[in-house]
Amino acid sequence: MKYFLSVFIALLVFGCSPSLYKPDVADAKLQESLLAGRKIYVSRCSNCHNLHLPKEFTSEIWKKQVDLMQVRAGISDDEKNLILNYLLYDKK
Ligand code: HEC
């Protein structure tokens, strides 16, 4: 029962963003911070518009956009940096 409940909640939370990649890296600390960034991104950035995929913008544009959106989403600098780390992780 508990299992089904958590699957249900996971579907609710992540169901709307199936193509938003889930980080899977060996470094546990990095993995944790990427997942935290993803979580904040999904929960704080999807209220007003659909989530944009990381590949939609270059790193430069992402940095500018997330700066602009920080005010709208009411997030701290730390939260912003977690989001950016997540979004830009697979870009170099
Ligand atoms: C309070 C509403 C609101 C929240 C919360 C919000 N946005 Fe936005 N966002 C907008 C609006 C409105 C636009 C389009 C108009 C503009 O750019 O001023 C936009 C545009 C964007 C764009 C540009 C899209 C394009 O095609 O150019 C990106 C990227 C973006 N938001 C990312 C984010 C991120 C990341 C977050 C979370 C930190 C976020 N948004 C949170 C309202 C919001």
Coordinates of N, CA and C and ligand atoms in Angstrom, one line a residue:
M1 N 0.8 -1.2 0.0 CA 0.0 0.0 0.0 C 0.9 1.3 0.0
K2 N 1.8 1.2 0.9 CA 2.8 2.4 1.0 C 3.5 2.6 -0.4
Y3 N 3.8 1.4 -1.0 CA 4.5 1.5 -2.3 C 3.7 2.1 -3.3
F4 N 2.4 1.7 -3.4 CA 1.5 2.3 -4.4 C 1.3 3.8 -4.2
L5 N 1.3 4.2 -2.9 CA 1.1 5.6 -2.6 C 2.3 6.4 -3.1
S6 N 3.5 5.9 -2.9 CA 4.6 6.7 -3.3 C 4.7 6.7 -4.8
V7 N 4.3 5.6 -5.5 CA 4.3 5.7 -7.0 C 3.3 6.7 -7.4
F8 N 2.2 6.7 -6.8 CA 1.1 7.6 -7.2 C 1.6 9.1 -7.0
I9 N 2.3 9.4 -5.9 CA 2.7 10.7 -5.6 C 3.8 11.1 -6.6
A10 N 4.7 10.1 -6.9 CA 5.8 10.4 -7.9 C 5.2 10.7 -9.3
L11 N 4.1 10.0 -9.6 CA 3.5 10.3 -10.9 C 2.8 11.6 -10.9
L12 N 2.2 12.0 -9.8 CA 1.6 13.3 -9.7 C 2.7 14.4 -9.9
V13 N 3.8 14.2 -9.2 CA 4.8 15.3 -9.2 C 5.6 15.3 -10.6
F14 N 5.9 14.1 -11.1 CA 6.8 14.1 -12.2 C 6.1 13.8 -13.5
G15 N 4.8 13.4 -13.4 CA 4.0 13.0 -14.5 C 4.0 13.9 -15.7
C16 N 4.0 15.2 -15.4 CA 3.8 16.2 -16.4 C 5.1 16.5 -17.1
S17 N 6.2 16.0 -16.7 CA 7.5 16.3 -17.3 C 8.3 15.1 -17.7
P18 N 7.7 14.2 -18.5 CA 8.3 12.9 -18.8 C 9.6 13.0 -19.5
S19 N 9.8 14.1 -20.3 CA 11.1 14.1 -21.0 C 12.2 14.9 -20.3
L20 N 11.8 15.4 -19.1 CA 12.8 16.1 -18.3 C 13.8 15.1 -17.7
Y21 N 15.0 15.1 -18.1 CA 15.9 14.0 -17.8 C 16.1 13.9 -16.2
K22 N 16.3 12.7 -15.8 CA 16.6 12.5 -14.4 C 18.1 12.2 -14.3
P23 N 18.8 13.0 -13.5 CA 20.3 12.8 -13.4 C 20.6 11.4 -12.8
D24 N 21.7 10.8 -13.3 CA 22.1 9.5 -12.8 C 23.6 9.4 -12.8
V25 N 24.2 10.0 -11.8 CA 25.7 10.1 -11.8 C 26.2 9.3 -10.6
A26 N 27.4 8.9 -10.7 CA 28.0 8.0 -9.6 C 28.3 8.8 -8.3
D27 N 28.7 10.0 -8.5 CA 29.1 10.8 -7.3 C 27.8 11.2 -6.5
A28 N 27.7 10.6 -5.3 CA 26.4 10.7 -4.5 C 26.1 12.1 -4.2
K29 N 27.1 12.9 -3.9 CA 26.8 14.3 -3.5 C 26.3 15.1 -4.7
L30 N 26.9 14.9 -5.8 CA 26.5 15.5 -7.1 C 25.1 15.1 -7.4
Q31 N 24.9 13.8 -7.4 CA 23.5 13.2 -7.7 C 22.5 13.9 -6.8
E32 N 22.8 14.0 -5.5 CA 21.8 14.6 -4.6 C 21.5 16.1 -5.0
S33 N 22.6 16.8 -5.3 CA 22.3 18.2 -5.6 C 21.6 18.4 -7.0
L34 N 21.9 17.5 -7.9 CA 21.2 17.6 -9.2 C 19.7 17.3 -9.0
L35 N 19.4 16.2 -8.2 CA 18.0 15.9 -7.9 C 17.3 17.0 -7.2
A36 N 18.0 17.7 -6.3 CA 17.4 18.8 -5.6 C 17.1 19.9 -6.6
G37 N 18.0 20.2 -7.5 CA 17.8 21.2 -8.5 C 16.6 20.9 -9.4
R38 N 16.5 19.6 -9.7 CA 15.3 19.2 -10.6 C 14.0 19.4 -9.8
K39 N 14.0 19.0 -8.6 CA 12.8 19.1 -7.8 C 12.4 20.6 -7.7
I40 N 13.3 21.5 -7.4 CA 12.9 22.9 -7.3 C 12.5 23.4 -8.6
Y41 N 13.2 23.0 -9.6 CA 12.8 23.4 -11.0 C 11.3 23.0 -11.3
V42 N 11.0 21.7 -11.1 CA 9.7 21.2 -11.4 C 8.6 21.9 -10.5
S43 N 9.0 22.1 -9.2 CA 7.9 22.6 -8.3 C 7.7 24.1 -8.4
R44 N 8.8 24.9 -8.7 CA 8.7 26.3 -8.6 C 8.6 27.0 -10.0
C45 N 8.9 26.3 -11.1 CA 9.0 26.9 -12.4 C 7.9 26.5 -13.3
S46 N 6.9 25.8 -12.8 CA 5.9 25.3 -13.7 C 4.5 25.9 -13.4
N47 N 4.5 26.9 -12.5 CA 3.2 27.5 -12.1 C 2.7 28.4 -13.3
C48 N 3.5 29.0 -14.0 CA 3.0 30.0 -15.0 C 3.1 29.5 -16.4
H49 N 4.0 28.6 -16.7 CA 4.2 28.1 -18.0 C 4.7 26.7 -18.0
N50 N 4.7 26.0 -19.1 CA 5.2 24.7 -19.1 C 6.7 24.8 -18.9
L51 N 7.3 23.7 -18.4 CA 8.7 23.7 -18.1 C 9.5 23.6 -19.5
H52 N 10.5 24.4 -19.6 CA 11.4 24.3 -20.7 C 12.4 23.2 -20.5
L53 N 12.7 22.5 -21.6 CA 13.8 21.5 -21.5 C 15.1 22.1 -21.5
P54 N 16.1 21.5 -20.8 CA 17.5 22.1 -20.8 C 18.0 22.4 -22.2
K55 N 17.7 21.5 -23.1 CA 18.3 21.6 -24.4 C 17.7 22.8 -25.3
E56 N 16.6 23.4 -24.8 CA 16.0 24.4 -25.6 C 16.9 25.7 -25.6
F57 N 17.7 25.9 -24.6 CA 18.5 27.2 -24.6 C 20.0 26.9 -24.4
T58 N 20.8 27.8 -24.8 CA 22.2 27.7 -24.5 C 22.5 28.0 -23.0
S59 N 23.6 27.7 -22.5 CA 24.0 28.1 -21.1 C 23.8 29.5 -20.8
E60 N 24.3 30.4 -21.8 CA 24.2 31.8 -21.6 C 22.8 32.3 -21.4
I61 N 21.9 31.8 -22.3 CA 20.5 32.2 -22.3 C 19.8 31.7 -21.0
W62 N 20.1 30.4 -20.6 CA 19.6 29.9 -19.4 C 19.9 30.8 -18.2
K63 N 21.2 31.2 -18.1 CA 21.6 32.0 -17.0 C 20.8 33.3 -16.9
K64 N 20.6 33.9 -18.0 CA 19.9 35.2 -18.1 C 18.4 34.9 -17.7
Q65 N 17.8 33.9 -18.3 CA 16.4 33.6 -18.1 C 16.2 33.3 -16.6
V66 N 17.0 32.4 -16.0 CA 16.8 32.0 -14.6 C 17.0 33.2 -13.7
D67 N 17.9 34.1 -14.0 CA 18.0 35.4 -13.3 C 16.7 36.1 -13.3
L68 N 16.2 36.3 -14.5 CA 14.9 37.0 -14.7 C 13.8 36.3 -13.9
M69 N 13.7 35.0 -14.0 CA 12.6 34.2 -13.4 C 12.8 34.1 -11.9
Q70 N 14.0 34.3 -11.4 CA 14.2 34.2 -9.9 C 13.2 35.0 -9.1
V71 N 13.0 36.3 -9.6 CA 12.0 37.2 -8.9 C 10.6 36.6 -9.0
R72 N 10.3 36.1 -10.2 CA 8.9 35.6 -10.4 C 8.6 34.4 -9.5
A73 N 9.6 33.5 -9.4 CA 9.4 32.3 -8.7 C 9.7 32.5 -7.2
G74 N 10.2 33.6 -6.8 CA 10.5 33.9 -5.4 C 11.4 32.9 -4.8
I75 N 12.5 32.6 -5.5 CA 13.5 31.6 -5.0 C 14.8 32.3 -4.5
S76 N 15.5 31.6 -3.6 CA 16.8 32.2 -3.1 C 17.9 32.0 -4.1
D77 N 19.0 32.7 -3.9 CA 20.2 32.5 -4.7 C 20.6 31.0 -4.7
D78 N 20.6 30.4 -3.6 CA 21.0 28.9 -3.5 C 20.1 28.1 -4.4
E79 N 18.8 28.3 -4.3 CA 17.8 27.6 -5.1 C 18.1 27.8 -6.5
K80 N 18.3 29.1 -6.9 CA 18.6 29.4 -8.3 C 19.8 28.6 -8.8
N81 N 20.9 28.6 -8.0 CA 22.1 27.9 -8.4 C 21.9 26.4 -8.5
L82 N 21.0 25.8 -7.7 CA 20.7 24.4 -7.8 C 20.0 24.1 -9.1
I83 N 19.1 25.0 -9.4 CA 18.3 24.8 -10.7 C 19.3 24.9 -11.9
L84 N 20.2 25.9 -11.8 CA 21.1 26.1 -12.9 C 22.1 24.9 -13.1
N85 N 22.6 24.4 -11.9 CA 23.4 23.3 -12.0 C 22.8 22.1 -12.7
Y86 N 21.5 21.9 -12.3 CA 20.7 20.8 -12.9 C 20.5 21.1 -14.4
L87 N 20.1 22.3 -14.8 CA 19.8 22.5 -16.2 C 21.0 22.5 -17.1
L88 N 22.1 22.9 -16.5 CA 23.3 23.0 -17.4 C 24.3 21.9 -17.2
Y89 N 23.9 20.9 -16.4 CA 24.8 19.8 -16.1 C 25.3 19.1 -17.3
D90 N 24.5 18.8 -18.3 CA 25.0 18.0 -19.4 C 25.4 18.9 -20.6
K91 N 25.5 20.2 -20.4 CA 26.1 21.1 -21.4 C 27.5 21.3 -20.9
K92 N 28.4 21.6 -21.8 CA 29.7 22.0 -21.4 C 30.1 23.3 -21.8
Ligands
HEC1 C1 5.0 34.1 -11.8 C2 5.0 33.4 -13.1 C3 6.3 32.7 -13.5 C4 7.1 31.9 -12.8 C5 6.9 31.4 -11.3 C6 8.2 31.5 -13.7 N1 8.0 32.1 -14.9 FE1 9.2 31.8 -16.5 N2 8.1 33.1 -17.6 C7 6.9 33.8 -17.1 C8 6.4 34.6 -18.2 C9 5.2 35.5 -18.1 C10 7.3 34.4 -19.3 C11 7.2 35.0 -20.7 C12 7.3 36.5 -20.8 C13 8.7 37.0 -20.4 O1 9.7 36.4 -20.7 O2 8.7 38.0 -19.7 C14 8.3 33.5 -18.9 C15 9.3 33.1 -19.7 C16 10.3 32.1 -19.4 C17 11.4 31.7 -20.2 C18 11.6 32.2 -21.7 C19 10.8 31.4 -22.7 C20 11.2 31.8 -24.1 O3 10.7 31.1 -25.0 O4 11.9 32.7 -24.3 C21 12.1 30.8 -19.5 C22 13.3 30.0 -20.0 C23 11.5 30.7 -18.2 N3 10.4 31.5 -18.1 C24 12.0 29.9 -17.2 C25 11.5 29.9 -15.9 C26 12.2 29.3 -14.8 C27 13.5 28.5 -14.8 C28 11.5 29.5 -13.7 C29 11.7 29.1 -12.2 C30 12.9 29.6 -11.6 C31 10.3 30.3 -14.1 N4 10.4 30.5 -15.4 C32 9.2 30.7 -13.3 C33 6.4 33.6 -15.9 C34 6.9 32.9 -14.8

